[in-house]
Amino acid sequence: MSQSRLRCAVVALTALPLLALGAGQAVAAPAAAPSAAPAAATSQVTAIEDGIARTLATSLTDPALSERLRSATATAPGGAELAPLAAGAPGLAAATARADRGIATAKGLGADLGPLLRVQLADPSMRAALDAGAAPLVAVAATDDHARTVRAYDTAGRSLGLDTGTLPTRPVYLVDIDTAKAMTAGIELLQREFAAQGLGSAAQAASGWWGTKITSIQVSDDEEPWFKGAAEMFSLVSGFGQDGKVRVDSVAMPYLQYDGTVYYPNQILVNWSNYKYNLADVVLMEDDGDTNYLALAKAVAAVLLTITDQGAYIPLVNAVLDALPASWWVDDPDYVDSWYTLARTSTGRLNGARANGWMTVEPYWVSQL
């Protein structure tokens, strides 16, 4: 969580049956979530982070490391990279390097992505106690919105349960991952995998192309408690490519981090030269730390490749939602909202199908240099 108590737009998942189609969107009503296999008590990424949290806590008996961490989190309240801080502590450094590789692999990004772990103070109000010499605790920036307690470790390695509804009186460091870095790599992986699976036909050459530009956007959600970490969002834009096959484009939206905040990105969401029809669908998703991009790409491809062009546009949002792994429908989901049948001519405010977000869009001509 950042200095201003970062809030990410994670919402309870519902399946969204299509009720009506409009020129730029549809109205959908929530339905029961699909049955999901029981989730493991702890995800692979969270388990790795938890191990590092304990190792870091016990390493803070080293005054030099403790001071480096205190100074780094003061100058980088949004999170300081753990690897360089751990460089002077051999045991922690080796464990951090292993954990970075393990997290990258668990997210489907390979083991050579580089450092991902970071650490931050859970809340700026804890700075005074930390500066006064209070012994800090170390916890993991949890992904479960409904958790009543979060596990933290003291410098002796003992586990303590912290009430998620009350800000701790002791300083707490949160171990988290650099989701912006992970998402950048994940978006690149999604595009490569979609193209390899035949979901990314090449656009036709032209002197320019029409796009849909997001002029403003906002997501809505309740403020999340102190133990939540940062999140990054991205969209999956789907439609039928020029070759008549389903196409999916992934669009990074790393600026979209706080609920209740209006952003003005002027970002191109759709390149219409990639699509056969004048319609496309958008699914807004979040990397909550546990997102496995390779599994996502393969799951989406497996479903969408079964859909064939019938000579008319077919909405694809439900197919994308149906493709999500069962574990994504448990606890903290990765799905945020969706927009059906976005048209090249769509202009103005478009509300999301589950009313958790809106965006204003306009057609935009991109000229060739």
mmCIF file with all atom_site columns, C-alpha atoms in Angstrom, residues 147-149 162-167 225-227:
data_model
loop_
_atom_site.group_PDB
_atom_site.id
_atom_site.type_symbol
_atom_site.label_atom_id
_atom_site.label_alt_id
_atom_site.label_comp_id
_atom_site.label_asym_id
_atom_site.label_entity_id
_atom_site.label_seq_id
_atom_site.pdbx_PDB_ins_code
_atom_site.Cartn_x
_atom_site.Cartn_y
_atom_site.Cartn_z
_atom_site.occupancy
_atom_site.B_iso_or_equiv
_atom_site.pdbx_formal_charge
_atom_site.auth_seq_id
_atom_site.auth_comp_id
_atom_site.auth_asym_id
_atom_site.auth_atom_id
_atom_site.pdbx_PDB_model_num
ATOM 1  C CA . ALA A 1 147 ? -9.272 -11.393 5.621  1.00 0.00 ? 147 ALA A CA 1
ATOM 2  C CA . ARG A 1 148 ? -9.864 -10.499 9.262  1.00 0.00 ? 148 ARG A CA 1
ATOM 3  C CA . THR A 1 149 ? -6.259 -10.959 10.274 1.00 0.00 ? 149 THR A CA 1
ATOM 4  C CA . LEU A 1 162 ? -2.826 -8.345  13.121 1.00 0.00 ? 162 LEU A CA 1
ATOM 5  C CA . ASP A 1 163 ? -6.420 -7.147  12.977 1.00 0.00 ? 163 ASP A CA 1
ATOM 6  C CA . THR A 1 164 ? -7.090 -5.939  9.448  1.00 0.00 ? 164 THR A CA 1
ATOM 7  C CA . GLY A 1 165 ? -9.778 -3.554  10.655 1.00 0.00 ? 165 GLY A CA 1
ATOM 8  C CA . THR A 1 166 ? -7.484 -1.601  12.971 1.00 0.00 ? 166 THR A CA 1
ATOM 9  C CA . LEU A 1 167 ? -4.278 0.203   12.098 1.00 0.00 ? 167 LEU A CA 1
ATOM 10 C CA . PRO A 1 225 ? -7.804 -1.509  4.611  1.00 0.00 ? 225 PRO A CA 1
ATOM 11 C CA . TRP A 1 226 ? -4.246 -0.771  5.657  1.00 0.00 ? 226 TRP A CA 1
ATOM 12 C CA . PHE A 1 227 ? -2.801 -4.161  4.701  1.00 0.00 ? 227 PHE A CA 1
#
